[in-house]
XYZ file of N, CA and C in Angstrom:
561
model
N -22.607 -36.430 0.391
C -21.595 -37.094 0.556
C -21.171 -37.110 -0.761
N -19.788 -36.497 -1.241
C -19.485 -36.683 -2.398
C -19.337 -38.034 -3.035
N -19.469 -38.422 -4.464
C -18.999 -39.160 -5.086
C -18.483 -39.022 -6.214
N -17.039 -39.637 -6.874
C -16.926 -38.765 -7.858
C -17.204 -39.930 -9.098
N -16.687 -38.953 -10.113
C -17.298 -40.280 -11.531
C -16.460 -40.200 -11.945
N -15.864 -41.332 -13.196
C -14.891 -41.100 -13.912
C -13.927 -39.700 -14.286
N -15.515 -39.312 -15.138
C -15.076 -37.993 -16.133
C -14.524 -36.719 -14.661
N -15.168 -37.061 -14.015
C -14.664 -35.731 -13.175
C -13.084 -35.929 -12.581
N -13.191 -36.875 -12.318
C -11.305 -37.740 -12.077
C -10.393 -37.249 -13.111
N -11.003 -37.467 -14.254
C -10.101 -37.413 -15.467
C -10.191 -35.871 -15.528
N -11.191 -34.633 -16.163
C -11.283 -33.342 -15.499
C -9.793 -32.773 -14.555
N -10.106 -33.325 -13.464
C -9.156 -32.964 -13.014
C -7.814 -33.096 -12.823
N -7.791 -34.376 -12.829
C -6.188 -34.810 -13.972
C -5.864 -35.390 -15.294
N -6.196 -34.132 -16.241
C -6.550 -34.749 -17.434
C -5.902 -36.124 -18.257
N -4.394 -35.744 -17.702
C -3.206 -36.642 -18.277
C -3.468 -38.290 -17.340
N -4.115 -38.247 -16.386
C -4.328 -39.439 -15.839
C -4.671 -40.364 -16.865
N -4.463 -41.822 -16.647
C -4.694 -42.617 -17.755
C -6.048 -43.532 -17.053
N -6.643 -43.735 -17.976
C -8.237 -43.996 -17.592
C -8.349 -45.827 -16.919
N -7.214 -46.163 -16.876
C -7.067 -47.821 -16.384
C -6.062 -47.170 -14.502
N -5.426 -46.335 -14.384
C -5.522 -45.565 -12.693
C -6.328 -44.835 -12.710
N -6.949 -44.566 -12.820
C -9.454 -43.631 -12.582
C -9.734 -45.083 -12.451
N -9.944 -45.665 -13.351
C -10.415 -47.261 -13.356
C -10.257 -47.907 -11.495
N -8.691 -47.539 -11.119
C -8.070 -48.853 -10.132
C -7.801 -47.802 -9.035
N -8.409 -46.343 -9.031
C -7.800 -46.057 -7.534
C -9.604 -45.367 -7.625
N -10.349 -44.763 -8.691
C -11.966 -44.435 -8.371
C -12.593 -44.997 -6.993
N -12.659 -46.118 -7.144
C -13.723 -46.989 -6.189
C -12.986 -46.513 -5.260
N -11.788 -46.820 -4.395
C -11.236 -46.758 -2.956
C -11.688 -45.334 -2.610
N -11.306 -44.240 -4.164
C -11.380 -43.005 -3.819
C -12.879 -42.511 -3.325
N -13.604 -43.121 -3.959
C -14.324 -43.040 -3.124
C -15.406 -43.541 -2.068
N -14.895 -44.780 -1.423
C -15.000 -45.722 -0.224
C -14.290 -44.971 0.990
N -13.223 -44.033 0.742
C -12.192 -43.938 1.532
C -12.205 -41.810 2.048
N -12.524 -41.737 1.147
C -12.546 -40.151 1.164
C -13.460 -39.842 2.284
N -14.680 -40.422 2.744
C -15.748 -39.786 3.179
C -15.402 -40.719 4.730
N -14.886 -41.763 5.314
C -14.169 -42.095 6.053
C -13.351 -41.171 7.345
N -12.618 -40.787 6.334
C -11.704 -39.895 6.740
C -12.126 -37.928 6.640
N -13.508 -38.280 6.721
C -14.363 -36.620 6.396
C -13.834 -35.779 5.708
N -12.864 -36.350 4.622
C -13.060 -35.562 3.223
C -14.378 -35.361 2.244
N -15.327 -34.742 2.501
C -16.323 -35.163 2.324
C -17.124 -33.730 2.375
N -16.509 -32.801 1.839
C -17.188 -31.510 0.969
C -16.356 -31.241 -0.171
N -16.934 -29.869 -0.587
C -16.109 -29.706 -2.048
C -15.080 -28.969 -2.002
N -15.202 -28.136 -0.877
C -13.506 -27.584 -0.565
C -12.708 -28.931 0.180
N -12.585 -29.589 0.701
C -11.742 -30.304 1.179
C -11.440 -31.791 -0.133
N -12.828 -32.056 -0.418
C -12.251 -32.738 -1.574
C -11.448 -32.574 -2.691
N -11.656 -30.902 -3.690
C -10.799 -30.357 -4.035
C -9.548 -30.319 -3.888
N -9.222 -29.911 -1.848
C -7.992 -29.464 -2.063
C -7.429 -31.656 -2.151
N -8.060 -32.195 -1.653
C -7.220 -33.461 -1.110
C -6.975 -33.731 -2.593
N -7.493 -33.502 -3.712
C -7.481 -34.163 -5.327
C -6.122 -33.270 -5.912
N -6.399 -31.936 -5.408
C -5.265 -31.269 -5.911
C -3.610 -32.069 -5.910
N -4.047 -31.976 -4.189
C -2.158 -32.677 -3.658
C -2.014 -34.199 -3.906
N -3.262 -34.946 -4.380
C -2.920 -36.512 -4.569
C -2.811 -35.745 -6.241
N -2.853 -35.546 -6.132
C -3.006 -34.883 -8.081
C -1.220 -35.034 -8.245
N -0.432 -33.451 -8.016
C 0.996 -32.941 -8.079
C 1.510 -34.630 -7.067
N 1.288 -35.088 -6.190
C 2.039 -35.994 -5.477
C 2.202 -37.488 -6.209
N 1.229 -37.838 -6.940
C 0.983 -38.953 -7.566
C 0.904 -38.936 -9.191
N 1.533 -37.912 -9.650
C 1.810 -37.376 -10.754
C 0.414 -38.012 -12.567
N -0.507 -37.446 -11.431
C -1.488 -37.921 -11.866
C -1.799 -39.084 -12.028
N -2.074 -39.682 -10.694
C -1.809 -41.271 -10.250
C -1.184 -42.633 -10.940
N -0.516 -41.401 -11.285
C 0.762 -42.394 -12.238
C 1.844 -43.656 -11.468
N 2.324 -42.965 -10.196
C 2.838 -43.126 -9.100
C 2.666 -43.027 -8.047
N 2.979 -44.258 -6.999
C 2.503 -44.272 -5.954
C 3.325 -44.330 -5.051
N 4.758 -44.528 -5.502
C 5.908 -45.075 -4.826
C 7.061 -43.377 -5.698
N 7.189 -42.933 -4.761
C 8.523 -41.188 -5.096
C 9.415 -42.595 -6.183
N 10.004 -42.020 -7.107
C 10.424 -41.261 -7.836
C 11.597 -41.574 -7.264
N 12.324 -40.535 -6.455
C 13.616 -40.553 -6.383
C 14.214 -41.976 -5.212
N 15.117 -42.110 -5.141
C 15.710 -43.489 -3.849
C 15.420 -43.081 -2.960
N 15.681 -41.387 -1.819
C 15.384 -42.040 -0.862
C 16.358 -41.540 0.045
N 17.479 -41.323 -0.806
C 18.460 -41.444 -0.057
C 18.717 -40.044 0.623
N 17.716 -38.867 -0.075
C 17.947 -37.529 0.920
C 17.625 -37.545 1.959
N 16.816 -38.491 2.597
C 16.404 -38.895 3.775
C 17.122 -39.789 4.701
N 17.943 -40.390 4.229
C 19.164 -40.954 4.921
C 20.004 -40.613 6.568
N 20.226 -39.396 5.734
C 21.120 -38.705 6.421
C 20.991 -37.228 6.855
N 21.581 -36.819 7.953
C 21.117 -35.207 8.456
C 19.611 -34.931 8.800
N 19.827 -33.239 8.922
C 19.131 -33.310 9.317
C 17.321 -33.305 8.957
N 17.278 -33.421 7.599
C 16.360 -33.704 7.471
C 15.334 -35.665 7.527
N 16.604 -36.480 7.512
C 16.077 -37.594 8.209
C 15.713 -37.764 9.455
N 16.474 -37.171 10.280
C 16.244 -36.905 11.647
C 14.685 -36.056 12.103
N 14.530 -34.910 11.069
C 13.461 -34.443 10.944
C 12.198 -35.585 10.301
N 12.370 -36.375 9.138
C 11.493 -37.330 9.410
C 11.473 -38.347 10.555
N 12.250 -38.395 11.421
C 12.000 -39.778 12.119
C 13.075 -40.789 11.925
N 13.648 -40.563 10.869
C 15.049 -41.523 10.282
C 16.650 -41.326 11.263
N 17.237 -42.177 11.731
C 17.959 -42.285 12.256
C 19.198 -41.327 11.467
N 20.217 -40.398 11.847
C 21.507 -39.567 10.683
C 22.252 -40.642 10.552
N 22.619 -41.788 10.410
C 23.530 -42.322 10.468
C 22.797 -43.079 9.028
N 23.916 -42.894 7.970
C 23.727 -43.866 6.324
C 23.394 -45.177 6.947
N 22.422 -45.394 7.000
C 21.719 -47.378 7.238
C 20.884 -47.243 6.505
N 20.284 -46.621 5.356
C 18.797 -46.967 4.591
C 17.801 -46.724 5.043
N 17.841 -46.194 5.762
C 15.854 -45.889 6.548
C 15.015 -44.909 5.351
N 16.453 -44.464 5.090
C 15.729 -43.343 4.084
C 15.373 -43.625 2.554
N 15.716 -44.754 2.232
C 15.442 -45.719 1.264
C 13.897 -46.334 1.496
N 14.085 -46.618 2.824
C 13.015 -48.160 3.309
C 11.697 -47.428 3.665
N 12.120 -46.262 3.911
C 10.830 -44.947 4.046
C 10.655 -44.132 3.138
N 10.488 -44.184 2.500
C 10.471 -42.971 0.845
C 9.082 -43.070 0.951
N 8.772 -41.729 0.097
C 7.441 -41.734 0.006
C 6.543 -42.479 -0.814
N 6.067 -43.287 -0.079
C 4.792 -43.833 -0.621
C 3.235 -43.200 -0.473
N 2.295 -44.364 -1.462
C 1.452 -43.737 -0.923
C 0.573 -42.860 -2.586
N -0.661 -42.619 -2.415
C -0.934 -41.290 -3.421
C -0.432 -39.598 -2.896
N 0.182 -40.629 -1.251
C -0.252 -38.608 -1.062
C 1.708 -38.977 -1.015
N 2.657 -39.965 -1.188
C 3.621 -39.716 -0.745
C 4.003 -39.959 1.332
N 3.985 -40.575 1.347
C 4.391 -40.773 2.882
C 5.417 -40.864 3.141
N 5.998 -39.865 4.270
C 7.653 -40.342 3.995
C 8.010 -40.121 5.172
N 9.119 -41.333 5.220
C 9.994 -41.054 7.118
C 8.586 -42.289 7.721
N 10.607 -42.884 8.762
C 9.969 -43.239 9.452
C 8.645 -43.173 10.788
N 8.872 -41.675 11.063
C 8.043 -41.544 12.047
C 6.581 -41.545 11.602
N 6.221 -41.248 10.566
C 4.858 -41.243 9.690
C 4.787 -42.654 9.517
N 5.199 -43.313 9.026
C 5.170 -44.605 8.363
C 5.061 -45.449 10.178
N 5.710 -45.075 10.943
C 5.140 -45.420 12.394
C 3.899 -45.322 13.327
N 3.520 -43.880 12.791
C 2.225 -43.695 12.584
C 1.059 -44.050 12.408
N 1.119 -43.977 11.354
C -0.066 -44.892 9.863
C -0.397 -46.833 10.441
N 1.002 -46.757 10.668
C 1.347 -48.410 11.689
C 0.227 -48.491 12.580
N 0.511 -48.289 13.352
C -0.387 -47.737 14.897
C -2.017 -47.710 14.564
N -1.684 -46.792 13.057
C -2.943 -46.602 13.205
C -3.672 -48.088 12.382
N -3.598 -48.529 11.506
C -3.288 -49.459 10.691
C -4.370 -50.604 11.900
N -3.289 -50.770 12.534
C -3.413 -52.264 13.570
C -4.251 -51.796 14.709
N -4.567 -50.684 15.254
C -5.957 -50.483 15.911
C -6.998 -50.196 15.099
N -6.620 -50.291 13.751
C -8.734 -49.957 12.580
C -8.622 -51.434 12.062
N -7.928 -51.945 11.460
C -8.326 -52.875 11.087
C -7.510 -54.485 11.552
N -8.105 -55.117 10.625
C -7.523 -56.899 11.349
C -7.008 -56.949 10.611
N -6.060 -57.960 10.758
C -5.056 -58.330 10.376
C -4.281 -57.784 8.510
N -4.327 -55.873 9.076
C -3.342 -55.144 8.928
C -1.915 -55.685 8.439
N -1.407 -54.634 7.220
C -0.118 -55.458 6.834
C 1.185 -54.626 7.534
N 1.912 -54.788 8.397
C 2.581 -54.159 9.174
C 3.565 -53.323 8.170
N 3.178 -52.166 8.171
C 4.034 -51.257 6.672
C 5.555 -50.943 7.520
N 5.959 -51.166 9.136
C 7.490 -51.016 8.795
C 8.338 -51.918 8.613
N 7.412 -53.544 8.507
C 8.214 -54.315 8.036
C 8.361 -54.057 6.693
N 7.297 -53.983 6.042
C 6.859 -54.546 4.348
C 6.649 -52.910 3.666
N 7.311 -51.550 4.306
C 6.679 -50.741 3.886
C 6.521 -50.622 2.058
N 6.883 -51.463 1.079
C 5.787 -51.551 -0.270
C 5.030 -51.202 -0.629
N 3.885 -52.077 0.802
C 2.358 -52.064 0.418
C 1.740 -50.995 0.346
N 2.450 -50.350 0.617
C 1.676 -48.524 0.307
C 1.913 -48.003 -1.687
N 2.602 -49.061 -1.938
C 3.050 -48.628 -3.078
C 2.446 -49.691 -4.259
N 1.847 -51.565 -3.719
C 2.121 -52.038 -4.381
C 0.102 -52.493 -3.870
N -0.003 -52.145 -2.984
C -1.694 -52.337 -3.161
C -2.138 -51.038 -3.379
N -3.334 -50.709 -4.334
C -4.286 -49.613 -4.498
C -5.036 -48.807 -3.052
N -5.769 -50.074 -2.797
C -6.509 -49.807 -1.114
C -5.622 -48.955 -0.395
N -4.245 -49.482 0.522
C -3.538 -49.054 0.712
C -3.339 -47.744 0.446
N -2.622 -48.062 -0.960
C -2.490 -46.292 -1.362
C -3.175 -44.940 -1.778
N -4.824 -45.543 -1.191
C -5.529 -44.413 -1.325
C -5.340 -44.112 0.514
N -5.651 -45.616 1.155
C -6.090 -45.138 2.457
C -5.108 -44.038 3.341
N -3.554 -44.349 2.628
C -2.131 -44.402 3.518
C -3.151 -42.060 3.232
N -3.307 -41.707 1.853
C -2.973 -40.747 1.498
C -4.423 -39.999 1.757
N -5.817 -40.585 2.376
C -6.540 -39.914 3.479
C -6.234 -39.969 4.453
N -5.942 -41.188 5.287
C -5.331 -40.735 6.460
C -4.482 -39.602 7.057
N -3.264 -39.770 5.863
C -2.800 -38.642 6.265
C -3.226 -36.699 6.340
N -4.072 -37.155 4.853
C -5.092 -35.775 4.989
C -5.837 -35.247 6.117
N -6.161 -36.279 7.270
C -6.852 -36.041 8.164
C -5.479 -35.679 9.388
N -5.236 -36.124 9.389
C -4.476 -36.688 10.431
C -3.347 -36.014 10.791
N -2.936 -35.239 9.459
C -2.006 -33.946 9.563
C -2.734 -32.387 9.708
N -3.793 -32.665 10.072
C -4.413 -31.164 9.678
C -5.205 -30.762 8.731
N -5.047 -31.904 7.455
C -5.210 -30.819 5.881
C -6.639 -29.855 6.499
N -7.493 -31.520 7.010
C -9.047 -30.441 6.645
C -9.338 -29.097 7.228
N -8.834 -28.825 8.148
C -8.981 -27.469 8.918
C -9.076 -26.346 8.083
N -7.344 -27.352 7.154
C -6.802 -26.383 6.466
C -7.573 -25.952 4.950
N -8.191 -27.184 4.459
C -9.181 -27.172 3.313
C -10.105 -26.354 3.716
N -10.364 -26.410 4.880
C -12.152 -25.523 5.226
C -11.876 -24.346 5.007
N -10.263 -23.859 5.385
C -10.431 -22.333 5.549
C -9.562 -21.898 4.150
N -9.679 -22.716 2.978
C -9.684 -22.426 1.885
C -8.404 -21.420 1.087
N -7.266 -22.779 1.937
C -6.007 -22.155 1.917
C -4.655 -23.041 1.378
N -4.464 -22.997 0.029
C -3.906 -23.913 -0.494
C -2.872 -23.452 -0.123
N -2.159 -22.530 -0.050
C -0.842 -22.486 0.287
C -0.016 -23.433 1.465
N -0.990 -23.565 2.703
C -1.352 -23.742 4.266
C -1.408 -25.612 3.887
N -2.867 -26.238 3.114
C -2.121 -27.368 2.586
C -0.883 -28.078 2.082
N -0.394 -27.191 0.844
C 0.861 -27.830 0.143
C 2.016 -27.902 1.207
N 1.926 -27.269 1.829
C 3.140 -27.180 3.280
C 3.119 -27.719 4.052
N 2.070 -28.549 4.314
C 1.624 -29.424 5.080
C 1.687 -30.835 4.677
N 1.475 -30.748 3.660
C 1.152 -32.053 2.633
C 3.195 -32.415 2.025
N 3.698 -31.439 1.294
C 4.618 -30.979 1.184
C 6.327 -30.670 1.471
N 5.598 -30.307 2.693
C 7.146 -29.782 3.802
C 6.973 -28.245 2.991
N 7.187 -27.931 1.757
C 6.986 -26.770 1.274
C 6.122 -26.148 0.170
N 6.261 -25.349 -0.998
C 5.492 -25.017 -2.235
C 6.261 -26.038 -2.966
N 7.241 -27.257 -3.346
C 6.880 -27.532 -4.051
C 6.006 -28.197 -5.008
N 5.964 -27.134 -6.755
C 4.686 -27.646 -7.659
C 3.641 -27.145 -7.282
N 3.788 -26.413 -6.586
C 2.786 -24.960 -5.765
C 1.506 -24.550 -7.017
N 1.824 -24.322 -8.207
C 1.383 -23.377 -9.346
C 1.039 -25.085 -9.741
N 1.141 -25.715 -9.936
C 0.313 -27.070 -10.383
C -0.311 -27.557 -9.009
N 0.283 -27.949 -8.657
C -0.970 -27.759 -7.214
C -2.418 -27.016 -7.547
N -1.924 -25.650 -7.380
C -3.093 -25.138 -7.825
C -4.509 -25.208 -8.984
N -3.391 -25.239 -9.917
C -4.604 -25.427 -11.513
C -4.995 -26.557 -11.120
N -4.501 -27.795 -10.583
C -6.026 -28.980 -10.144
C -6.851 -29.028 -9.110
N -6.540 -27.904 -8.478
C -7.368 -27.158 -7.311
C -8.170 -26.891 -8.354
N -7.921 -25.416 -9.450
C -8.826 -24.926 -10.114
C -9.909 -25.994 -10.748
N -9.231 -26.973 -11.692
C -9.922 -28.259 -12.001
C -11.344 -28.247 -11.782
N -10.771 -29.415 -10.399
C -11.556 -29.259 -9.210
C -12.646 -28.527 -8.966
N -12.761 -27.168 -8.504
C -13.937 -27.283 -7.919
C -14.272 -26.538 -9.200
N -13.941 -26.553 -10.506
C -15.342 -26.711 -11.896
C -15.746 -27.948 -12.303
N -15.654 -28.936 -11.620
C -16.655 -30.163 -11.746
C -17.355 -30.447 -10.587
N -16.439 -30.576 -9.341
C -16.985 -30.965 -7.752
C -18.486 -30.210 -7.788
N -19.591 -31.173 -6.823
C -20.634 -29.778 -7.137
C -20.804 -30.044 -5.492
């Protein structure tokens, strides 16, 4: 099992604020092993993705409004309705890996209620994924495992991991740099 230190996390994400590292580090160390993010490759790939998605632990909620997910093909692909009814904004990216869309929130909500007593209802209160540090990390770990990223990380395929997390290659060079940083400091 890999236990991250504050120094290691700062080396992976050099612009992360110390207060944010302190806030998320205990949850990362507790939750990553529960979701089998427990080898050097898996940890390095996971950290690279959350570093980019969260702006080095700055954001646990997407900066954009989510309006782009409210109508059209993208909305439908994410499990939102194609009508302009606000579900794109309600289920915009949250957590350190930016979980997005009604379908993903529904799957995570099901996991929560099957595994955690008195879990919040993230369909009714999606903001809990951005306002509660534990759930921001939990949803990132859950998504990384349940979306097939572990097997892709085991193959050391950063492009495939990035596509699975992001749906494309947005920020790929930055993700690759975080991955290289992680490889240097994770034993």
